[in-house]
Every structure is written in C-alpha cells, then in structure tokens.
PDB file of C-alpha atoms in Angstrom:
ATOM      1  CA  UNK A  66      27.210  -6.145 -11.502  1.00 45.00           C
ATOM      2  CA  UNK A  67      29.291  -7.343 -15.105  1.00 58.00           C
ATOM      3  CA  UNK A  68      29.627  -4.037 -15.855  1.00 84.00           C
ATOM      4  CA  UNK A  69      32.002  -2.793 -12.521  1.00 93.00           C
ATOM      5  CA  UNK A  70      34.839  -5.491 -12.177  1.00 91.00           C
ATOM      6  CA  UNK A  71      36.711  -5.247  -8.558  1.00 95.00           C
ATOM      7  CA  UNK A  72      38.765  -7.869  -9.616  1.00 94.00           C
ATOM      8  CA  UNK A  73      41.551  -5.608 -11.047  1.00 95.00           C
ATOM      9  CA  UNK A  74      42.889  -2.581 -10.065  1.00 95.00           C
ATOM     10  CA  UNK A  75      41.878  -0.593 -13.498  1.00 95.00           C
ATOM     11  CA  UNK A  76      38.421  -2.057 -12.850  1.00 95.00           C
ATOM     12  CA  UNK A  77      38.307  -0.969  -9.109  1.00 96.00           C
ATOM     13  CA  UNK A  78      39.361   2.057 -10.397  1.00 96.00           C
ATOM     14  CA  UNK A  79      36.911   2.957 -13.060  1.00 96.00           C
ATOM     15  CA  UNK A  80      34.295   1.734 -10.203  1.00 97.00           C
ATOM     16  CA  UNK A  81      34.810   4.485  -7.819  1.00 97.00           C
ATOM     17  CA  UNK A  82      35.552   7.072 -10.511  1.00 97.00           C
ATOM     18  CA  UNK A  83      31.585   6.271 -11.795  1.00 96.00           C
ATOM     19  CA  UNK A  84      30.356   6.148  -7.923  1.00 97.00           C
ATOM     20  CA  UNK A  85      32.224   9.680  -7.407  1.00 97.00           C
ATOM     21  CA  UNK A  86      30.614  11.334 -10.295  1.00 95.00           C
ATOM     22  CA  UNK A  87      27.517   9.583 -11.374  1.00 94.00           C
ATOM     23  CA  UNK A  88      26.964   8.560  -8.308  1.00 95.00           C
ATOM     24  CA  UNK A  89      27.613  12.783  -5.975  1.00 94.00           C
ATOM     25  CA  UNK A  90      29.605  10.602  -3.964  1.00 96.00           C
ATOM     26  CA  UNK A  91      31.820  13.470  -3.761  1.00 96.00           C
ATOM     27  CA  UNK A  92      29.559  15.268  -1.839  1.00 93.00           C
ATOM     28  CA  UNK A  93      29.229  12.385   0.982  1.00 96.00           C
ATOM     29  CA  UNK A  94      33.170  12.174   1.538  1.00 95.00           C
ATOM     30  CA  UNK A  95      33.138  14.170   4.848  1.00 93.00           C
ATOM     31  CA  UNK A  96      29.100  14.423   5.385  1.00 96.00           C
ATOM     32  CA  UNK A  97      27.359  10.923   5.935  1.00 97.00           C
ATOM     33  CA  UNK A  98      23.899  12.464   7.611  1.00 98.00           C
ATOM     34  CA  UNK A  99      24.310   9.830  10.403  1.00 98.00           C
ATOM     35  CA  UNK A 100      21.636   9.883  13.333  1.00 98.00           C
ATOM     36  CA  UNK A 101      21.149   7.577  15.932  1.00 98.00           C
ATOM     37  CA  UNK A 102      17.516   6.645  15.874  1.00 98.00           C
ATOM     38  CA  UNK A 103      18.343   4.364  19.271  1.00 98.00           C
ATOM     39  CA  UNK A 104      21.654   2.765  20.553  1.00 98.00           C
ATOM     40  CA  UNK A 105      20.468  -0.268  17.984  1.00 98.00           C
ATOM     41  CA  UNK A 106      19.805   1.506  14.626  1.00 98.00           C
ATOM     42  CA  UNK A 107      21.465   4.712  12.639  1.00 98.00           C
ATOM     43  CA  UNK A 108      20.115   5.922   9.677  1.00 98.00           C
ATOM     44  CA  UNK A 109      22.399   8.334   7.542  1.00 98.00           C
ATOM     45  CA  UNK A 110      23.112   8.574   3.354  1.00 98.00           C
ATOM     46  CA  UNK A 111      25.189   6.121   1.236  1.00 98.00           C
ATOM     47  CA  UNK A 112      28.593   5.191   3.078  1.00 98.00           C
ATOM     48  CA  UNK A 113      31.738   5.094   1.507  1.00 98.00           C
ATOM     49  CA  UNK A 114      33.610   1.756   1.927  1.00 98.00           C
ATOM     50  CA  UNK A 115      36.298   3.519   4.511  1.00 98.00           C
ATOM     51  CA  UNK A 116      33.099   4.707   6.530  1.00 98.00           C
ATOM     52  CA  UNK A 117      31.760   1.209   6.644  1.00 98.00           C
ATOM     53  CA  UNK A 118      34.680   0.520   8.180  1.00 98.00           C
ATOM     54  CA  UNK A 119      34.392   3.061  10.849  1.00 98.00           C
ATOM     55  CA  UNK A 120      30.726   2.400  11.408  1.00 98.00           C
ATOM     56  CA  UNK A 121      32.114  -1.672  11.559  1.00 98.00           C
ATOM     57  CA  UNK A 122      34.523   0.065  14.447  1.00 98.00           C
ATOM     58  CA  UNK A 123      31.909   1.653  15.797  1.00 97.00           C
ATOM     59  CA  UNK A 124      30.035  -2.036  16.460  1.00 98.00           C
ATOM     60  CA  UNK A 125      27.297  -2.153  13.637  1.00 98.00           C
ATOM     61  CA  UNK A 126      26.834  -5.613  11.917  1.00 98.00           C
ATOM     62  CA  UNK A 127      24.513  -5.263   9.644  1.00 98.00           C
ATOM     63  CA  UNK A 128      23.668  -2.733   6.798  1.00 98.00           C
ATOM     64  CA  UNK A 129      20.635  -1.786   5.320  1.00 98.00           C
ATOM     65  CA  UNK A 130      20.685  -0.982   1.731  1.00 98.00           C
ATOM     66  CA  UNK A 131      17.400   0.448   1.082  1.00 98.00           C
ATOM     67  CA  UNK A 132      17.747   2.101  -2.724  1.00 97.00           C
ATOM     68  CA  UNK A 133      17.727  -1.093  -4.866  1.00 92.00           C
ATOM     69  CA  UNK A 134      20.362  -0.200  -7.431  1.00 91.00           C
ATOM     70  CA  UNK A 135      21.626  -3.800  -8.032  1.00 93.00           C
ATOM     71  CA  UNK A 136      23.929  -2.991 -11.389  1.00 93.00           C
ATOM     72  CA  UNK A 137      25.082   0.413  -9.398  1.00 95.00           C
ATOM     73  CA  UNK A 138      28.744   1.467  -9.024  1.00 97.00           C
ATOM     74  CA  UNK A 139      27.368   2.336  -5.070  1.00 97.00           C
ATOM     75  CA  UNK A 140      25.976  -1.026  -4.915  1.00 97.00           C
ATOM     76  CA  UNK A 141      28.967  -2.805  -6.196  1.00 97.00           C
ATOM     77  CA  UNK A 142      31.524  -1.259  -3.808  1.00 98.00           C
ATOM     78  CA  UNK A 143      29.422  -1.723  -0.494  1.00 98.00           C
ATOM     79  CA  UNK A 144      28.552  -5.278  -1.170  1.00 97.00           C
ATOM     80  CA  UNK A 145      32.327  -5.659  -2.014  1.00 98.00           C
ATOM     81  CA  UNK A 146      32.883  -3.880   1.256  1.00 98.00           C
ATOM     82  CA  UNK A 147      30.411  -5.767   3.433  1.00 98.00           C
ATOM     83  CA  UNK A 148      31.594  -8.905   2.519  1.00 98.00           C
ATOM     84  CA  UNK A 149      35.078  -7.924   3.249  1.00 98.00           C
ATOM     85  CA  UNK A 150      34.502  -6.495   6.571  1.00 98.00           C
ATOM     86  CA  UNK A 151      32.433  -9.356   7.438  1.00 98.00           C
ATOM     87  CA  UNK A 152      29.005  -7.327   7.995  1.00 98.00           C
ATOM     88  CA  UNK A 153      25.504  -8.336   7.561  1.00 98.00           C
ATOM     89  CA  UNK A 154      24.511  -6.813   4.266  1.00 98.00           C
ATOM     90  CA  UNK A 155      20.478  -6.376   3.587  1.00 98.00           C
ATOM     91  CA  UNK A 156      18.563  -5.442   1.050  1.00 98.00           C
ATOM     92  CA  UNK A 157      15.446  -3.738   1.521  1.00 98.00           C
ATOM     93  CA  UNK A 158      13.907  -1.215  -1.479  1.00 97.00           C
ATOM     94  CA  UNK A 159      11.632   1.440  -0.895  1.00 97.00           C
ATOM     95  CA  UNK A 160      10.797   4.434  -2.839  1.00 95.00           C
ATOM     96  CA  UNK A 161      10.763   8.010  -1.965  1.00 92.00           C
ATOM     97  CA  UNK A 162       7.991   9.315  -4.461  1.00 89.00           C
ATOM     98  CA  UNK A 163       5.442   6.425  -3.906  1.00 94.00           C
ATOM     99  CA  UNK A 164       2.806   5.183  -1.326  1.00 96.00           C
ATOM    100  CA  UNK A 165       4.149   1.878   0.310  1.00 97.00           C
ATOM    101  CA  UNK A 166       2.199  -1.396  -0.648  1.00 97.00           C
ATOM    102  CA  UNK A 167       1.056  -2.990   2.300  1.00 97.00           C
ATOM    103  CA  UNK A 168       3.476  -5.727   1.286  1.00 98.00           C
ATOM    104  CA  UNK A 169       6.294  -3.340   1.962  1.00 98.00           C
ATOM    105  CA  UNK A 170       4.960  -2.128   5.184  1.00 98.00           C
ATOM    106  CA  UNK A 171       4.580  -5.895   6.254  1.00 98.00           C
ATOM    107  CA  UNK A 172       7.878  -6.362   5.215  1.00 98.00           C
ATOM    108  CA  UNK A 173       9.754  -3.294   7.255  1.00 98.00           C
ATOM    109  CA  UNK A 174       8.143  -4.813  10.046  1.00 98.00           C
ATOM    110  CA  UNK A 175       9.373  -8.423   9.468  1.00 98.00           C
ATOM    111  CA  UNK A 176      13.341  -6.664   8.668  1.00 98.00           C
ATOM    112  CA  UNK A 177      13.150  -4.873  11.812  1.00 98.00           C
ATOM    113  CA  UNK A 178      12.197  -8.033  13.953  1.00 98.00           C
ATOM    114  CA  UNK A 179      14.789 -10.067  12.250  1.00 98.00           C
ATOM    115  CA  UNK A 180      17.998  -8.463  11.289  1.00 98.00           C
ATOM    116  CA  UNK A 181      20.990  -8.523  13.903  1.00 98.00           C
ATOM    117  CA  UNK A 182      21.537  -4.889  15.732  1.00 98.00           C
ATOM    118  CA  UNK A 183      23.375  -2.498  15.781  1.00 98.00           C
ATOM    119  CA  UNK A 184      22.229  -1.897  12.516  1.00 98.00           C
ATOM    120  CA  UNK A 185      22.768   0.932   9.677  1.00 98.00           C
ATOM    121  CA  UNK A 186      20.215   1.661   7.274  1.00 98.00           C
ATOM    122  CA  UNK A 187      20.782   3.803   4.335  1.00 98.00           C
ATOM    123  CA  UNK A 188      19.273   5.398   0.954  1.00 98.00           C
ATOM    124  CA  UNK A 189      21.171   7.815  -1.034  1.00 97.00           C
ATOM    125  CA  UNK A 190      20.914  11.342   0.602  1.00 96.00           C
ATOM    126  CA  UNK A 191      19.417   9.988   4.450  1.00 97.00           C
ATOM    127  CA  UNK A 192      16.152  11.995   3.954  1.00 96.00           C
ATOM    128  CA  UNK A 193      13.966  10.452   2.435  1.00 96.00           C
ATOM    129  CA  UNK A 194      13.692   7.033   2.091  1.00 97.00           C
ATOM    130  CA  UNK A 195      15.542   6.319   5.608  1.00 98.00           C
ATOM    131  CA  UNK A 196      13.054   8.543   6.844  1.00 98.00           C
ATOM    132  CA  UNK A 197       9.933   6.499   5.916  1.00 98.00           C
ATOM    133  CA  UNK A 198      11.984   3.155   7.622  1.00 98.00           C
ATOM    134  CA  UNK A 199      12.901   5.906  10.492  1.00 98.00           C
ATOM    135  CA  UNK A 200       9.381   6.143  11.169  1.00 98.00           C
ATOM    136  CA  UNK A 201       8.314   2.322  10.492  1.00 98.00           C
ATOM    137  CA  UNK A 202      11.409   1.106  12.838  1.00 98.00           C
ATOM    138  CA  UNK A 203      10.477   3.672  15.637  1.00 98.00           C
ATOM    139  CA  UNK A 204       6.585   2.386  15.800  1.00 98.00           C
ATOM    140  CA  UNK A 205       7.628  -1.282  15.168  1.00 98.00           C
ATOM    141  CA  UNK A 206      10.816  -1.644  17.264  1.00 98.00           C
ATOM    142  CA  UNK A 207      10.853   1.119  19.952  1.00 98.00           C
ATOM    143  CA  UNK A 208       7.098   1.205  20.193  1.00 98.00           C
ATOM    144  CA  UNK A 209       6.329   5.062  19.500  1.00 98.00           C
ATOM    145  CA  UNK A 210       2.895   5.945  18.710  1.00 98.00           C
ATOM    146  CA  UNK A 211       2.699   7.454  14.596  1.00 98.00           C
ATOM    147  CA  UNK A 212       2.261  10.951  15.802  1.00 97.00           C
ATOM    148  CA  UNK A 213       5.954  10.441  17.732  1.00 98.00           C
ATOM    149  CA  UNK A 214       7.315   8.697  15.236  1.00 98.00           C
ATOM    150  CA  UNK A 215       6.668  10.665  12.203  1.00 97.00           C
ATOM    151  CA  UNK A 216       9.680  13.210  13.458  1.00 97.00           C
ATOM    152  CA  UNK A 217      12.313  11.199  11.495  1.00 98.00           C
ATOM    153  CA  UNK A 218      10.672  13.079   8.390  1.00 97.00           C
ATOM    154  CA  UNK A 219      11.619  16.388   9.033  1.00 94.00           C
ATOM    155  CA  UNK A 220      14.451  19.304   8.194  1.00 94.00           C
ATOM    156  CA  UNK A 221      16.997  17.984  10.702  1.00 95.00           C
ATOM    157  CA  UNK A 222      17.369  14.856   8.505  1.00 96.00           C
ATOM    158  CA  UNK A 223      17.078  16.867   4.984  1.00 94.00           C
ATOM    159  CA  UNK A 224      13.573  15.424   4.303  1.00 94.00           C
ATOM    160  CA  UNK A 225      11.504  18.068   2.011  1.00 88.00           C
ATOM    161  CA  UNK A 226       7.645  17.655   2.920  1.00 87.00           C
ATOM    162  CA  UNK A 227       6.816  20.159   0.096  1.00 79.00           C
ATOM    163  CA  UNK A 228       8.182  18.590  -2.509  1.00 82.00           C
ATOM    164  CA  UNK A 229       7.082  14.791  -4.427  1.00 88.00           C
ATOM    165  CA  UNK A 230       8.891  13.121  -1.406  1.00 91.00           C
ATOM    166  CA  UNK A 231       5.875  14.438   1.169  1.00 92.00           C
ATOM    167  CA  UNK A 232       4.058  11.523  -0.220  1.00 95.00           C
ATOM    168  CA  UNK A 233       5.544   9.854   2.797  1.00 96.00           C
ATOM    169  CA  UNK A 234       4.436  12.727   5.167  1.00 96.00           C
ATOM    170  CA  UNK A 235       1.267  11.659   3.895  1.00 95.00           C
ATOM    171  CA  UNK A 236       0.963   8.505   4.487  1.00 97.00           C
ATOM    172  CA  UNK A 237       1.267   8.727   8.598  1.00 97.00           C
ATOM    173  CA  UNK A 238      -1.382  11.952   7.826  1.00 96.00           C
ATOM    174  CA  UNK A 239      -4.049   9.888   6.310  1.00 96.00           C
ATOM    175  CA  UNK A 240      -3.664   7.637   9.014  1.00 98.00           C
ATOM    176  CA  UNK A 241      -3.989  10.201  11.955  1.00 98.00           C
ATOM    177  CA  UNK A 242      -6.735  11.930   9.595  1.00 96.00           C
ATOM    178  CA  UNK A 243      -8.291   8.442   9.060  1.00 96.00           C
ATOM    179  CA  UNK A 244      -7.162   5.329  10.967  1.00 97.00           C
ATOM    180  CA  UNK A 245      -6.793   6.624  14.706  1.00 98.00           C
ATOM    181  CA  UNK A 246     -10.403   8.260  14.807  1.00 97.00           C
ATOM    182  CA  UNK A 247     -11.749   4.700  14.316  1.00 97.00           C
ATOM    183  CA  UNK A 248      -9.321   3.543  17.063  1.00 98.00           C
ATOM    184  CA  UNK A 249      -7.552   1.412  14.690  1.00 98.00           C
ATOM    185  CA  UNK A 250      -3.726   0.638  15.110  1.00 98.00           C
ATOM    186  CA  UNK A 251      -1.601   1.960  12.353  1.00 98.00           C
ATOM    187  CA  UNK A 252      -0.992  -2.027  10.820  1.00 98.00           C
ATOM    188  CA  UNK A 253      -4.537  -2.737  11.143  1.00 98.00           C
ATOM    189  CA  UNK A 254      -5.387   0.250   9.244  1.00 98.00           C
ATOM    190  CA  UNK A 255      -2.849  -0.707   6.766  1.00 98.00           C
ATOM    191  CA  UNK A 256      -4.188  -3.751   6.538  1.00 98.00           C
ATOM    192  CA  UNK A 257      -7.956  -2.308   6.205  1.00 97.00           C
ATOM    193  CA  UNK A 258     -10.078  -1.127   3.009  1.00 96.00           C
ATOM    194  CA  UNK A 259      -9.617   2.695   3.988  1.00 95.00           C
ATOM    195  CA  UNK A 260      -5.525   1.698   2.822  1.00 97.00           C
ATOM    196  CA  UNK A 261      -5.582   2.180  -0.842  1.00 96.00           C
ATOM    197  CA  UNK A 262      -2.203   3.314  -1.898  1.00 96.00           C
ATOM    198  CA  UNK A 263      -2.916   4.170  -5.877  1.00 94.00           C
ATOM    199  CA  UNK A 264      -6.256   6.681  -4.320  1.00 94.00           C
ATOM    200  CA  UNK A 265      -3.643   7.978  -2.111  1.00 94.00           C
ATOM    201  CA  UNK A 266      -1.223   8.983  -4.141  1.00 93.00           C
ATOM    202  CA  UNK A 267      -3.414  10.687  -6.509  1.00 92.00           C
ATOM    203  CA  UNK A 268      -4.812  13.185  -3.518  1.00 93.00           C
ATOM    204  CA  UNK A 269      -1.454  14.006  -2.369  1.00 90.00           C
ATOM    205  CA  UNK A 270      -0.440  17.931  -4.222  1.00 80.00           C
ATOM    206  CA  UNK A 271       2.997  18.912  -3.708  1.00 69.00           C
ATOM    207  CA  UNK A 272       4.221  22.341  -3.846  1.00 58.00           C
ATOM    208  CA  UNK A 273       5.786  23.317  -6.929  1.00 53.00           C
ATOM    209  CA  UNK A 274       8.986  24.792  -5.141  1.00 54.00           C
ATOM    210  CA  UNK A 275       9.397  21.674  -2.899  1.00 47.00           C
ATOM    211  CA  UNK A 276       9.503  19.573  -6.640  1.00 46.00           C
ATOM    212  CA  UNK A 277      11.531  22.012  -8.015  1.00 44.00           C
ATOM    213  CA  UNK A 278      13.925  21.864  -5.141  1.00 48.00           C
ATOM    214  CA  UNK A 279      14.046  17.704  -4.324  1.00 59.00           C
ATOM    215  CA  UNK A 280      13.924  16.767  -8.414  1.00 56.00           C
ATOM    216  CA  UNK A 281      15.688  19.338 -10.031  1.00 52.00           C
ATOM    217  CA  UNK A 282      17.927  21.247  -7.784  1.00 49.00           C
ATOM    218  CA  UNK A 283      18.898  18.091  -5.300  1.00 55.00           C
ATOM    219  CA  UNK A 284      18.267  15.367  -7.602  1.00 57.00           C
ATOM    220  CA  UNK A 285      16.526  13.339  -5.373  1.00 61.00           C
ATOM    221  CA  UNK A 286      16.606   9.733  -6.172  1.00 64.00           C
TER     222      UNK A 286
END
C-alpha cells in the first residue's frame, strides 16, 4: 500500500494512471460485466471508484474483493473508495487456475452466511473467479442443486471452460461424476477422501486454444 499515496493529489494521480494501464482499467470504464445472481448479490469485474458509487446508489453495502492484490493500484483505490462511501469492504481470495482447498470452500460458505446484503462481489474480468463464488453462493445461499448452479460458469459471464480456468468447471464435474452417485451432498463430498485437490488438478487437460486465448490473448489473472 506505501507504494500508491492518496494522500496528495500527484500521488492520487500516479495511482489511477498505474490502475488504468497496468491495471486494463481502461477497458472496464463503460463495461463492468454486472449480473444479478439474486436481488441480494451481483457479481461483475473490478469497479471503478465512480461505479462504487453508483452500485452504493443502487443499495449495495458491502463489496467483495475476491483477487487478493493487497499492494495493487486496484486495491488501493477501492479500499480508499469503500471507506469513503461508507461500504462494507471484504476480502475474500480465490484463484482462477487452481482447485479450491476445502478450507476455501468452507470459507465461501461461512462469507456468504455472514456478510450484510445487497452485496457485490468482484475479481478482475467477472468470469472467472466470480464465477466459482457464483456457483458456491447459488448452492449455499439460494439453495440450487450443483448441476443448477454451475451456469454462472459459462459464455454469458466471459468464463472460458477450454482454457486453464476450466479447472473450476471441473471441480462441480468431479463431483456430479463422483460425489452425487454415492448420494453425497456437494460439502460432504468436499469434506470426504474422494476430495483431493492436488490429484485433481493434475487430471484436468485444457485445450491449447482455450490457454492460448485466457493467458495470452486476455491475460487472465
């Protein structure tokens, strides 16, 4: 956080000119990939200050910051934001390219039951990440069986199955593949010996155009 001062204007300024750039915040200035998973919850990409605002307008209290990031430019300006605005600001990291410990999966459980709705909970792009807590908050909070909630990863959000980020995809499939057969719910098989995240994520293949497309042509965090 030492190295983006918001406490003058020069400093402010060099802030957003690193979020812009190093940050493709340019490319979220009039495109936020904002989706109401309920009237509670929205899950879109990494807000802008001035769209905090509106979202703030709009009656969200708290935000979800789900990227990590802690000595980021983005990370800088939206804690500066939420404490301004007077918003609920949570951290919560997950990654896009990696099986979820059974920790984390405890843990998106525990945020959901706890945090004070409406809510907004972002990564960087809305795809990815988001879509893994998509799916966690529609079987934890809303109820929806796996199969039902594994929609929020798919095209509509910008989520790319073929690529390293269908390691999420994967997930939910080893559990329909694995877990419901034995009539197990999807946190007891999470909690069972068939969950071994490292042996999972060294069966999942992705397609060498869906890498090529999320790592080197997005730039998928």
């Amino acid at each position: 956080m030492a190295k983006f001062d918001l406490a003058t204007p020069w400093g402010r300024f060099k802030t957003y000119l690193h979020y812009l750039w190093n940050d493709h915040a340019y490319l979220r200035l009039g495109f936020s990939n904002a989706h109401w998973i309920s009237p509670e919850m929205v899950r879109a990409n990494q807000p802008w200050p001035f769209q905090l605002a509106w979202w703030k307008k709009q009656g969200v209290k708290t935000i979800v910051n789900l990227r990590g990031g802690f000595d980021g430019s983005f990370y800088a300006l939206e804690k500066d934001a939420c404490e301004r605005l007077g918003l609920n600001f949570v951290d919560f990291t997950i990654t896009s390219r990696e099986v979820p410990i059974r920790e984390r999966v405890r843990g998106a459980k525990e945020l959901f039951e706890t945090i004070e709705y409406p809510a907004l909970m972002h990564c960087k792009s809305g795809a990815d990440r988001a879509g893994i807590m998509s799916v966690f908050y529609a079987h934890y909070r809303l109820g929806l069986p796996i199969r039902e909630a594994m929609r929020q990863l798919g095209p509509r959000y910008l989520h790319i199955k073929h690529g390293n980020t269908g390691v999420l995809d994967y997930v939910f499939e080893q559990y329909l593949e694995v877990g419901e057969p034995k009539g197990l719910t999807f946190s007891e098989w999470v909690e069972s010996d068939d969950y071994d995240p490292v042996a999972m994520k060294k069966t999942f293949r992705a397609g060498m155009l869906g890498k090529v497309l999320t790592d080197k042509i997005l730039r998928r965090e």
